[in-house]
Structure formats: structure tokens, C-alpha cells
Amino acid sequence: MDLSHWGWGYADKFLSREARMQLGDLAAAGLGFSPLGLDEPVSLDDVVLPDTVVNAPKTLLHLFDGTSEGRIRNTYGRAYRDILRGFRGDFASAPDLVAYPTSADEVRRVLDWASDAKVAVVPYGGGTSVVGGVECPRRDREEAGLNGVVAMNMARLDAVDEIDPRSRLARIGAGARGPALERKLGEHGLTLRHFPQSFEFSTLGGWIATRAGGHFATLYTHIDDLVASIEAVSPVGALKSWTLPGSGAGPSPDRFLLGSEGTLGAITAATVRVRPRPRYKASATAVFATFEAAAVAARMLVQSDLHPTNCRVLDPREAGLNGVDGAGRAVLIVGFESDDHPLEPWMSRALELVNDAGGACEAPVRYVAPGADGQRSSQGADTWRSAFIDAPYMQTNFVSMGIIIDTFETACTWSGFDALHADMIREVRDVMKRVAGRAFLSCRFTHVYPDGPAPYYTFACPARRGAELQQWAEIKAAASEVLMRHEATITHHHAVGRTHRPWYERQAPSVFLTALSAAKRALDPSGVMNPGALIPAATPPGGESAM
Ligand SMILES: Cc1cc2nc3c(=O)[nH]c(=O)nc-3n(C[C@H](O)[C@H](O)[C@H](O)COP(=O)(O)OP(=O)(O)OC[C@H]3O[C@@H](n4cnc5c(N)ncnc54)[C@H](O)[C@@H]3O)c2cc1C
């Protein structure tokens, strides 16, 4: 199946005109406003690209692709801005060339050439960034004093080659995508158990470079927790940390690369912590009169040390939009998993806490045990799961209908949440009404910690043709300003990229940012690695940080 060159996932998931017209009626019911029109995407053949300004080195020609299709498919991530521009056929930021290294040594040779030729290199995993992480616009490369841009697609570094069942470790190539690496681990009864919503198309290297969050709500959910060692190649040499269960030996080289977003080097492989596939599962769905009551239940659960694998709170709009509850109630989905033991005692105690917080389970708890079926039911948890997987396709279709639809996410303390949430709802709705006349805003918790939740907001409003990016920017800026005022993080798992950088620079201590720039200069003296993502493109060599 062909992948879309502009939207999420497979091209054939972009609906026909007739189906999109029907979807428009659903959108009107779910979002509260009707789509304004119906446009068609610019086809791959009709995209006009800027001229290429660099040539591949003669000795490495076999690694490079300079075709229009290759350049188009390695230009953007999959944020609203990316999908909109791709839909309209605007690929102004297309890289000059795409490199496909097959080994760490070939990565090194590409970086050597790029450093000499002063060409930017953007490591490209699955291209699912939602923060401008893989787009290197002309402005950034010029600020960095570079001559062109190469996307370094990591897809061919995808081996799952060393599995150590005794230590429960596996060495996996950075370019391996979720389904392929899970398939391979599955042959050994193992799983990495890292399932971001973008799982199908994103890569291990991308997860590490962005500190991705999986969909499990508590405990080991960030890829950070699953990484035992990392192999990377920087422009000045290779880095390979030891594979250790823990270490107190100074600052961690793995932590240094986690979240580095392609700015310090290319991650080529990692050894990750794997585990047996769960054989026991339990899930329940509880409804609450208010979002606030459901949030209290989530806090009680996460502070109980029961460690549910799922503990997802949906506000009434989110529950309605995803077909989980249509009665204007908030929903909490709670789940447990184990390879080792039945889960009834954990679930029973969890439901006592849910009841104490005012929640009610209208359907029986669903238990899966070895030998029993794993069939899906119509329970909230399963309805939610399907909606969760389909949501990105929905966004792609909505873009063609003149709807701005996007998400932003954060994390804050439990004590800070109520005030943050109230401000967020008020200000983001206000700005949407001002720029678009109508507003849809919903919230869910994607992750919960004993000290606070990670709220995740979905916003939607009508687009004005030609003004969409400006409308989007005003909404995004308003939301980000609310986060800064409440000292909530600019991102819990979407990463910094280029989109969040202005706010990241306000969140992180300035001395730390100076040290980060200095580290980049040490590893990447020519400033070729993904200039403008995370760290300003114009970081003067050996001089003061531009931050
Ligand atoms: C629909 C949708 C759902 C999403 N859901 C989630 C979610 O549940 N959780 C979550 O955390 N994120 C989510 N994201 C964001 C995105 O999927 C993650 O940031 C993911 O980790 C990116 O992986 P990737 O392989 O696609 O990386 P890319 O998008 O290709 O790259 C992302 C960044 O990492 C760098 N990079 C990529 N590979 C390497 C490498 N090998 N070495 C060095 N740098 C590298 C790139 O240069 C870029 O800066 C979602 C995005 C979409 C579009």
C-alpha cells in the first residue's frame, strides 16, 4: 500500500469526495460547526520543487536519491502545518537530496562529507514529527551558513539483531518502525511495549531523539525508561554507551542523546529493555458527572501504587468526539496488564477508588486470561482504542474540508492543574472565536504521575482559506503562553523541534541552554546537524550562545 505524500499514513485512507461529505455531517455534530468546503490535494506529479543546490559526492553516489518523489517524501513531518502545506503542494522546504545509509560507517561518511561541504543533515526517522523536527527551511540553513540540506533517512538501519532473553534486552537499529520491531520481538515472545499513537510509522531512533511517550499511562511509558544503551555517530566521531541496568557514573551519555532531536548526531542503534508479552489483561470504563471528578479518580489511582497500565481521563467533549460516551459525561478508562499473574485484586481495589471519587462502571470489567479470547468488545476502552488509531486519518480528511484541527500537550502538578486548565479553556476558546468565529476544545489525560497529569488538548475551528497558518499560529501561541504563565512544560512528549523552540528557551534555565549550545559545538563544529531544531541555527562556532 502506498503512503500518502502529504497526509497521515496510507494514501487510500484519504476518503472519496462523497465519503468526506458524509464525514462533514459527522464533523458538524461532533465539533459544533460545519466544514466550509471540500478541496482536493495537489498530486505528487504536480508538485513544483525548488532547484537542488548541492550535488551528491561522487564516492557516495549510491547512497543518495535526488528524485522529486524522494525529496517530497522526506520534507515534512505530520503536524497540521505540514499536512496543510503538503495538501496544497507547497514543498518549499524540500531537502536537496536524501541519503539512505545502511550502516553506522556510511552515516559517518555522509557526516564527514556534509561537514566539509557545509551541508545541513536532518536525520529522518518515520517523519511523524509534529513540531517541525524534520523540516529544515531555507532560513535555518542560511542562518547556519550552510549551502544546502540533506535528509538522512534512517530506514535501512532497521535490524533487530541481538536478543538476550535472560537479561531481557534487544539491540535494534534506529530506523526500525514499531510494527516491524514488535514482529521480530514477538517471535521470541517479547515486546518493547512502547506504543505511541504514531507507532505504525515512527522509528526507534525517532522515539529516542524526541523522548517519545507510549500510550501506557503510568510507569515505563517514556522511551527514556526503556533504553539501556545508545549507539550514535556525531560529526566528530561515534558514541556508544555501555549496556547497563543502572549506573551512577556521572551524567548519563544516554540521557545526553535522549531528546537531542538530531542536533548532536544520528542515533544508529539502541539496546532496549524488553519484556514478555502480557497474558493477563483487565480493563474497565467508568463515567463521571464532571471532568474534575474523573481527574480526582485518576489522581487517587496513580497515587495508590497500583500502577495501572491505562488510566486515561476524557472530558465530555473528548468522550463524545471519540464515541466513548454520548451523554455529556467524563470517562475514565482504567486497565492492568501482566505476564505473570491474574489481575482481579488490582482491578477490584482500583474500582473502589473510582467509586470513592464518584465514578460508576456501567459495563462489566473485561478480563483476558491465557487461553481465553482477546476479542474486542464495545466497551469504552475498545471504542477509545479504535478512535485513537483512526484520529490521525480523521485530521488528514478534515484538512481537505477547511477545518483546522490539531493538538497540544503538557504536564503540570496536580496542585497546578485546575488553574492551568481553567485558563487554557478560556483563552484558547477566546482566541479561536476571534480568529475563526467558532471553537472546539477538548482535553484528556494521556499520562498520569503521582505528582501530576499530562493533559492533552484537541482544538478545532473553521479555516479561512489562505489564512490557515496565521490562524493556527495565533491559537498555538495563546496556548503556549498559558503554559508558560503556569510553568507547565511546553511539551510532555511531542518534543521541541522548531515549533516549540521559542517557549523551550523560556522554560529551560539559560545556563543550561548555553551548555547545550557548547555541547553541540563540540560534537558538530560545522553546525550541520539539523540546524534550527531545539537549538538556534545560528550558534556561532566557539562564540557566545545565540540563546
Ligand atoms: C498522529 C500522530 C500521533 C503521535 N503520537 C505520539 C505519541 O503518542 N507519543 C509521542 O511521543 N509522540 C507522538 N507523535 C509525535 C511523533 O510521532 C514522535 O515525536 C516520534 O517519536 C517521532 O518519530 P519518527 O521516527 O517519526 O521521527 P521523525 O519525525 O523522523 O524525527 C523526529 C525528530 O527526531 C530526529 N531523529 C529521527 N530519527 C533520528 C535518529 N535516528 N537519530 C537522530 N535523530 C533522529 C529528527 O531529526 C527530528 O528532529 C505523534 C505524531 C503524530 C503525527
PDB file of C-alpha atoms in Angstrom, residues 168-392:
ATOM      1  CA  ARG A 168      15.525  -9.075  28.608  1.00  0.00           C
ATOM      2  CA  LEU A 169      17.423  -6.836  26.215  1.00  0.00           C
ATOM      3  CA  ALA A 170      17.367  -6.368  22.447  1.00  0.00           C
ATOM      4  CA  ARG A 171      19.658  -4.365  20.170  1.00  0.00           C
ATOM      5  CA  ILE A 172      17.587  -2.672  17.487  1.00  0.00           C
ATOM      6  CA  GLY A 173      18.525  -0.455  14.530  1.00  0.00           C
ATOM      7  CA  ALA A 174      17.363   3.141  14.869  1.00  0.00           C
ATOM      8  CA  GLY A 175      15.379   3.020  11.627  1.00  0.00           C
ATOM      9  CA  ALA A 176      13.125   0.145  12.741  1.00  0.00           C
ATOM     10  CA  ARG A 177       9.467   1.119  12.810  1.00  0.00           C
ATOM     11  CA  GLY A 178       7.089   0.000  15.546  1.00  0.00           C
ATOM     12  CA  PRO A 179       5.291  -2.890  13.799  1.00  0.00           C
ATOM     13  CA  ALA A 180       8.495  -4.406  12.365  1.00  0.00           C
ATOM     14  CA  LEU A 181      10.372  -4.361  15.654  1.00  0.00           C
ATOM     15  CA  GLU A 182       7.384  -5.740  17.552  1.00  0.00           C
ATOM     16  CA  ARG A 183       7.001  -8.536  14.984  1.00  0.00           C
ATOM     17  CA  LYS A 184      10.615  -9.533  15.411  1.00  0.00           C
ATOM     18  CA  LEU A 185      10.473  -9.383  19.213  1.00  0.00           C
ATOM     19  CA  GLY A 186       7.176 -11.286  19.099  1.00  0.00           C
ATOM     20  CA  GLU A 187       8.974 -14.281  17.576  1.00  0.00           C
ATOM     21  CA  HIS A 188      10.684 -14.553  20.974  1.00  0.00           C
ATOM     22  CA  GLY A 189       7.512 -13.898  22.990  1.00  0.00           C
ATOM     23  CA  LEU A 190       8.851 -10.437  23.845  1.00  0.00           C
ATOM     24  CA  THR A 191       7.659  -6.874  23.422  1.00  0.00           C
ATOM     25  CA  LEU A 192       9.190  -3.422  23.819  1.00  0.00           C
ATOM     26  CA  ARG A 193       5.704  -2.320  24.831  1.00  0.00           C
ATOM     27  CA  HIS A 194       6.204   1.211  23.554  1.00  0.00           C
ATOM     28  CA  PHE A 195       3.098   2.248  21.649  1.00  0.00           C
ATOM     29  CA  PRO A 196       2.894   5.931  20.784  1.00  0.00           C
ATOM     30  CA  GLN A 197      -0.151   6.814  18.691  1.00  0.00           C
ATOM     31  CA  SER A 198       2.252   7.172  15.737  1.00  0.00           C
ATOM     32  CA  PHE A 199       3.618   3.632  16.413  1.00  0.00           C
ATOM     33  CA  GLU A 200       2.875   2.313  12.906  1.00  0.00           C
ATOM     34  CA  PHE A 201       5.084   4.820  11.099  1.00  0.00           C
ATOM     35  CA  SER A 202       7.598   6.132  13.627  1.00  0.00           C
ATOM     36  CA  THR A 203      11.010   4.645  14.435  1.00  0.00           C
ATOM     37  CA  LEU A 204      13.062   3.688  17.466  1.00  0.00           C
ATOM     38  CA  GLY A 205      15.625   6.402  16.599  1.00  0.00           C
ATOM     39  CA  GLY A 206      12.872   8.999  16.323  1.00  0.00           C
ATOM     40  CA  TRP A 207      11.402   7.918  19.675  1.00  0.00           C
ATOM     41  CA  ILE A 208      14.794   8.289  21.355  1.00  0.00           C
ATOM     42  CA  ALA A 209      15.598  11.578  19.632  1.00  0.00           C
ATOM     43  CA  THR A 210      12.251  13.047  20.770  1.00  0.00           C
ATOM     44  CA  ARG A 211      11.798  11.275  24.128  1.00  0.00           C
ATOM     45  CA  ALA A 212       8.519   9.816  22.927  1.00  0.00           C
ATOM     46  CA  GLY A 213       5.738   8.689  25.249  1.00  0.00           C
ATOM     47  CA  GLY A 214       3.921   5.409  24.688  1.00  0.00           C
ATOM     48  CA  HIS A 215       0.214   5.022  25.372  1.00  0.00           C
ATOM     49  CA  PHE A 216       0.607   3.296  28.735  1.00  0.00           C
ATOM     50  CA  ALA A 217      -0.447   5.786  31.333  1.00  0.00           C
ATOM     51  CA  THR A 218       1.907   5.092  34.222  1.00  0.00           C
ATOM     52  CA  LEU A 219       5.370   3.711  34.987  1.00  0.00           C
ATOM     53  CA  TYR A 220       7.526   2.818  31.956  1.00  0.00           C
ATOM     54  CA  THR A 221       5.896   4.946  29.335  1.00  0.00           C
ATOM     55  CA  HIS A 222       8.627   7.255  28.055  1.00  0.00           C
ATOM     56  CA  ILE A 223      11.191   5.636  25.799  1.00  0.00           C
ATOM     57  CA  ASP A 224      13.773   7.041  28.245  1.00  0.00           C
ATOM     58  CA  ASP A 225      12.862   4.263  30.685  1.00  0.00           C
ATOM     59  CA  LEU A 226      13.308   1.547  28.088  1.00  0.00           C
ATOM     60  CA  VAL A 227      16.740   2.498  26.765  1.00  0.00           C
ATOM     61  CA  ALA A 228      19.703   0.557  28.187  1.00  0.00           C
ATOM     62  CA  SER A 229      22.347   1.971  25.801  1.00  0.00           C
ATOM     63  CA  ILE A 230      22.623   4.045  22.628  1.00  0.00           C
ATOM     64  CA  GLU A 231      24.902   3.987  19.601  1.00  0.00           C
ATOM     65  CA  ALA A 232      25.231   7.225  17.654  1.00  0.00           C
ATOM     66  CA  VAL A 233      27.507   8.916  15.149  1.00  0.00           C
ATOM     67  CA  SER A 234      28.301  12.608  15.538  1.00  0.00           C
ATOM     68  CA  PRO A 235      30.314  14.688  13.058  1.00  0.00           C
ATOM     69  CA  VAL A 236      33.393  14.310  15.326  1.00  0.00           C
ATOM     70  CA  GLY A 237      33.034  10.585  15.994  1.00  0.00           C
ATOM     71  CA  ALA A 238      30.949   7.695  17.254  1.00  0.00           C
ATOM     72  CA  LEU A 239      29.390   7.394  20.725  1.00  0.00           C
ATOM     73  CA  LYS A 240      28.469   4.037  22.217  1.00  0.00           C
ATOM     74  CA  SER A 241      27.409   3.716  25.818  1.00  0.00           C
ATOM     75  CA  TRP A 242      27.704   0.509  27.855  1.00  0.00           C
ATOM     76  CA  THR A 243      24.573  -1.565  28.294  1.00  0.00           C
ATOM     77  CA  LEU A 244      23.816  -1.340  31.998  1.00  0.00           C
ATOM     78  CA  PRO A 245      20.741  -1.828  34.174  1.00  0.00           C
ATOM     79  CA  GLY A 246      21.675   1.321  36.062  1.00  0.00           C
ATOM     80  CA  SER A 247      24.748   3.417  36.653  1.00  0.00           C
ATOM     81  CA  GLY A 248      25.807   6.243  38.912  1.00  0.00           C
ATOM     82  CA  ALA A 249      28.868   7.079  36.842  1.00  0.00           C
ATOM     83  CA  GLY A 250      28.428  10.797  36.256  1.00  0.00           C
ATOM     84  CA  PRO A 251      25.965  12.417  33.855  1.00  0.00           C
ATOM     85  CA  SER A 252      24.465   9.759  31.586  1.00  0.00           C
ATOM     86  CA  PRO A 253      25.556   9.668  27.919  1.00  0.00           C
ATOM     87  CA  ASP A 254      22.169   8.121  27.092  1.00  0.00           C
ATOM     88  CA  ARG A 255      20.292  10.966  28.753  1.00  0.00           C
ATOM     89  CA  PHE A 256      22.506  13.331  26.743  1.00  0.00           C
ATOM     90  CA  LEU A 257      21.227  11.860  23.464  1.00  0.00           C
ATOM     91  CA  LEU A 258      17.617  11.336  24.572  1.00  0.00           C
ATOM     92  CA  GLY A 259      15.706  14.332  23.243  1.00  0.00           C
ATOM     93  CA  SER A 260      18.656  15.611  21.164  1.00  0.00           C
ATOM     94  CA  GLU A 261      16.391  15.769  18.076  1.00  0.00           C
ATOM     95  CA  GLY A 262      19.084  15.073  15.523  1.00  0.00           C
ATOM     96  CA  THR A 263      21.152  18.100  16.547  1.00  0.00           C
ATOM     97  CA  LEU A 264      24.153  16.272  18.049  1.00  0.00           C
ATOM     98  CA  GLY A 265      24.415  13.304  15.699  1.00  0.00           C
ATOM     99  CA  ALA A 266      22.473  10.414  14.239  1.00  0.00           C
ATOM    100  CA  ILE A 267      21.371   7.578  16.518  1.00  0.00           C
ATOM    101  CA  THR A 268      22.165   4.354  14.665  1.00  0.00           C
ATOM    102  CA  ALA A 269      21.020   1.686  17.157  1.00  0.00           C
ATOM    103  CA  ALA A 270      19.961   1.176  20.762  1.00  0.00           C
ATOM    104  CA  THR A 271      19.765  -1.684  23.198  1.00  0.00           C
ATOM    105  CA  VAL A 272      16.339  -1.584  24.770  1.00  0.00           C
ATOM    106  CA  ARG A 273      14.598  -3.275  27.703  1.00  0.00           C
ATOM    107  CA  VAL A 274      12.033  -5.784  26.521  1.00  0.00           C
ATOM    108  CA  ARG A 275       9.600  -7.968  28.438  1.00  0.00           C
ATOM    109  CA  PRO A 276       7.330 -10.955  27.906  1.00  0.00           C
ATOM    110  CA  ARG A 277       4.048 -10.190  26.205  1.00  0.00           C
ATOM    111  CA  PRO A 278       1.237  -9.721  28.723  1.00  0.00           C
ATOM    112  CA  ARG A 279      -1.063 -12.743  29.104  1.00  0.00           C
ATOM    113  CA  TYR A 280      -3.490 -11.242  31.573  1.00  0.00           C
ATOM    114  CA  LYS A 281      -5.376  -8.027  30.860  1.00  0.00           C
ATOM    115  CA  ALA A 282      -8.172  -6.220  32.633  1.00  0.00           C
ATOM    116  CA  SER A 283      -9.983  -3.064  31.614  1.00  0.00           C
ATOM    117  CA  ALA A 284     -12.924  -1.071  32.901  1.00  0.00           C
ATOM    118  CA  THR A 285     -14.645   2.136  31.892  1.00  0.00           C
ATOM    119  CA  ALA A 286     -16.158   4.477  34.463  1.00  0.00           C
ATOM    120  CA  VAL A 287     -18.309   7.535  33.867  1.00  0.00           C
ATOM    121  CA  PHE A 288     -18.311  10.695  35.988  1.00  0.00           C
ATOM    122  CA  ALA A 289     -20.589  13.701  36.180  1.00  0.00           C
ATOM    123  CA  THR A 290     -17.649  16.058  35.656  1.00  0.00           C
ATOM    124  CA  PHE A 291     -14.130  16.101  34.293  1.00  0.00           C
ATOM    125  CA  GLU A 292     -12.911  17.364  37.663  1.00  0.00           C
ATOM    126  CA  ALA A 293     -14.310  14.277  39.446  1.00  0.00           C
ATOM    127  CA  ALA A 294     -12.679  11.960  36.893  1.00  0.00           C
ATOM    128  CA  ALA A 295      -9.383  13.811  37.404  1.00  0.00           C
ATOM    129  CA  VAL A 296      -9.612  13.191  41.162  1.00  0.00           C
ATOM    130  CA  ALA A 297     -10.143   9.481  40.491  1.00  0.00           C
ATOM    131  CA  ALA A 298      -7.081   9.403  38.217  1.00  0.00           C
ATOM    132  CA  ARG A 299      -5.022  11.086  40.930  1.00  0.00           C
ATOM    133  CA  MET A 300      -6.192   8.594  43.548  1.00  0.00           C
ATOM    134  CA  LEU A 301      -5.345   5.701  41.237  1.00  0.00           C
ATOM    135  CA  VAL A 302      -1.890   6.928  40.335  1.00  0.00           C
ATOM    136  CA  GLN A 303      -1.078   7.744  43.944  1.00  0.00           C
ATOM    137  CA  SER A 304      -2.257   4.298  45.104  1.00  0.00           C
ATOM    138  CA  ASP A 305       0.828   2.394  43.885  1.00  0.00           C
ATOM    139  CA  LEU A 306      -1.441   0.054  41.914  1.00  0.00           C
ATOM    140  CA  HIS A 307       0.349   1.200  38.737  1.00  0.00           C
ATOM    141  CA  PRO A 308      -2.452   0.758  36.204  1.00  0.00           C
ATOM    142  CA  THR A 309      -1.193   0.370  32.631  1.00  0.00           C
ATOM    143  CA  ASN A 310      -4.009   2.551  31.454  1.00  0.00           C
ATOM    144  CA  CYS A 311      -5.539   5.432  33.357  1.00  0.00           C
ATOM    145  CA  ARG A 312      -6.927   7.762  30.732  1.00  0.00           C
ATOM    146  CA  VAL A 313      -9.358  10.535  31.530  1.00  0.00           C
ATOM    147  CA  LEU A 314     -11.532  12.005  28.763  1.00  0.00           C
ATOM    148  CA  ASP A 315     -13.533  15.179  29.257  1.00  0.00           C
ATOM    149  CA  PRO A 316     -17.140  15.058  27.969  1.00  0.00           C
ATOM    150  CA  ARG A 317     -16.207  16.602  24.595  1.00  0.00           C
ATOM    151  CA  GLU A 318     -13.365  14.167  24.064  1.00  0.00           C
ATOM    152  CA  ALA A 319     -15.597  11.247  25.103  1.00  0.00           C
ATOM    153  CA  GLY A 320     -18.294  12.444  22.690  1.00  0.00           C
ATOM    154  CA  LEU A 321     -15.921  13.076  19.782  1.00  0.00           C
ATOM    155  CA  ASN A 322     -14.462   9.583  20.113  1.00  0.00           C
ATOM    156  CA  GLY A 323     -17.811   7.844  20.512  1.00  0.00           C
ATOM    157  CA  VAL A 324     -16.977   6.635  24.041  1.00  0.00           C
ATOM    158  CA  ASP A 325     -19.890   8.395  25.764  1.00  0.00           C
ATOM    159  CA  GLY A 326     -22.603  10.492  24.211  1.00  0.00           C
ATOM    160  CA  ALA A 327     -24.337  11.592  27.410  1.00  0.00           C
ATOM    161  CA  GLY A 328     -22.111  14.569  28.242  1.00  0.00           C
ATOM    162  CA  ARG A 329     -20.159  12.736  30.931  1.00  0.00           C
ATOM    163  CA  ALA A 330     -16.445  12.429  31.605  1.00  0.00           C
ATOM    164  CA  VAL A 331     -14.898   8.999  31.241  1.00  0.00           C
ATOM    165  CA  LEU A 332     -12.019   7.225  32.931  1.00  0.00           C
ATOM    166  CA  ILE A 333     -10.569   4.130  31.301  1.00  0.00           C
ATOM    167  CA  VAL A 334      -8.521   2.024  33.671  1.00  0.00           C
ATOM    168  CA  GLY A 335      -6.536  -1.064  32.739  1.00  0.00           C
ATOM    169  CA  PHE A 336      -3.970  -3.516  34.075  1.00  0.00           C
ATOM    170  CA  GLU A 337      -1.655  -5.976  32.328  1.00  0.00           C
ATOM    171  CA  SER A 338       0.663  -8.726  33.453  1.00  0.00           C
ATOM    172  CA  ASP A 339       2.545 -11.627  32.006  1.00  0.00           C
ATOM    173  CA  ASP A 340       2.725 -13.200  35.456  1.00  0.00           C
ATOM    174  CA  HIS A 341      -0.495 -13.021  37.454  1.00  0.00           C
ATOM    175  CA  PRO A 342      -4.288 -12.595  37.314  1.00  0.00           C
ATOM    176  CA  LEU A 343      -5.399  -9.016  37.887  1.00  0.00           C
ATOM    177  CA  GLU A 344      -8.661  -9.221  39.820  1.00  0.00           C
ATOM    178  CA  PRO A 345      -7.246  -7.916  43.134  1.00  0.00           C
ATOM    179  CA  TRP A 346      -5.692  -4.868  41.444  1.00  0.00           C
ATOM    180  CA  MET A 347      -8.823  -4.082  39.468  1.00  0.00           C
ATOM    181  CA  SER A 348     -11.084  -4.535  42.489  1.00  0.00           C
ATOM    182  CA  ARG A 349      -9.104  -2.044  44.528  1.00  0.00           C
ATOM    183  CA  ALA A 350      -8.954   0.373  41.568  1.00  0.00           C
ATOM    184  CA  LEU A 351     -12.743   0.263  41.242  1.00  0.00           C
ATOM    185  CA  GLU A 352     -13.156   1.014  44.955  1.00  0.00           C
ATOM    186  CA  LEU A 353     -11.105   4.169  44.399  1.00  0.00           C
ATOM    187  CA  VAL A 354     -13.125   5.027  41.305  1.00  0.00           C
ATOM    188  CA  ASN A 355     -16.353   4.646  43.278  1.00  0.00           C
ATOM    189  CA  ASP A 356     -14.985   6.780  46.111  1.00  0.00           C
ATOM    190  CA  ALA A 357     -14.401   9.560  43.574  1.00  0.00           C
ATOM    191  CA  GLY A 358     -17.980   9.329  42.274  1.00  0.00           C
ATOM    192  CA  GLY A 359     -17.405   7.146  39.208  1.00  0.00           C
ATOM    193  CA  ALA A 360     -19.717   4.382  38.001  1.00  0.00           C
ATOM    194  CA  CYS A 361     -18.932   1.410  35.756  1.00  0.00           C
ATOM    195  CA  GLU A 362     -21.924   0.675  33.547  1.00  0.00           C
ATOM    196  CA  ALA A 363     -20.394  -2.370  31.831  1.00  0.00           C
ATOM    197  CA  PRO A 364     -18.689  -5.334  33.489  1.00  0.00           C
ATOM    198  CA  VAL A 365     -14.916  -5.357  33.817  1.00  0.00           C
ATOM    199  CA  ARG A 366     -13.309  -7.125  30.880  1.00  0.00           C
ATOM    200  CA  TYR A 367     -10.708  -9.739  31.826  1.00  0.00           C
ATOM    201  CA  VAL A 368      -8.430 -11.547  29.389  1.00  0.00           C
ATOM    202  CA  ALA A 369      -6.509 -14.590  30.667  1.00  0.00           C
ATOM    203  CA  PRO A 370      -4.265 -17.197  28.987  1.00  0.00           C
ATOM    204  CA  GLY A 371      -6.343 -19.379  26.712  1.00  0.00           C
ATOM    205  CA  ALA A 372      -9.321 -17.008  26.857  1.00  0.00           C
ATOM    206  CA  ASP A 373     -10.258 -14.843  23.914  1.00  0.00           C
ATOM    207  CA  GLY A 374      -8.701 -11.493  23.215  1.00  0.00           C
ATOM    208  CA  GLN A 375     -11.709 -10.254  21.310  1.00  0.00           C
ATOM    209  CA  ARG A 376     -12.636  -6.628  21.360  1.00  0.00           C
ATOM    210  CA  SER A 377     -15.893  -5.555  22.917  1.00  0.00           C
ATOM    211  CA  SER A 378     -17.939  -2.417  22.507  1.00  0.00           C
ATOM    212  CA  GLN A 379     -16.694  -1.214  25.878  1.00  0.00           C
ATOM    213  CA  GLY A 380     -15.311   2.292  26.196  1.00  0.00           C
ATOM    214  CA  ALA A 381     -11.719   1.073  26.249  1.00  0.00           C
ATOM    215  CA  ASP A 382     -12.042  -0.613  22.861  1.00  0.00           C
ATOM    216  CA  THR A 383     -14.077   2.177  21.294  1.00  0.00           C
ATOM    217  CA  TRP A 384     -11.465   4.588  22.542  1.00  0.00           C
ATOM    218  CA  ARG A 385      -8.627   2.471  21.136  1.00  0.00           C
ATOM    219  CA  SER A 386     -10.102   2.385  17.617  1.00  0.00           C
ATOM    220  CA  ALA A 387     -10.835   6.115  17.678  1.00  0.00           C
ATOM    221  CA  PHE A 388      -7.277   6.738  18.921  1.00  0.00           C
ATOM    222  CA  ILE A 389      -5.816   4.834  15.971  1.00  0.00           C
ATOM    223  CA  ASP A 390      -8.131   6.456  13.396  1.00  0.00           C
ATOM    224  CA  ALA A 391      -7.814  10.029  14.696  1.00  0.00           C
ATOM    225  CA  PRO A 392      -4.796  10.967  12.540  1.00  0.00           C
TER     226      PRO A 392
END
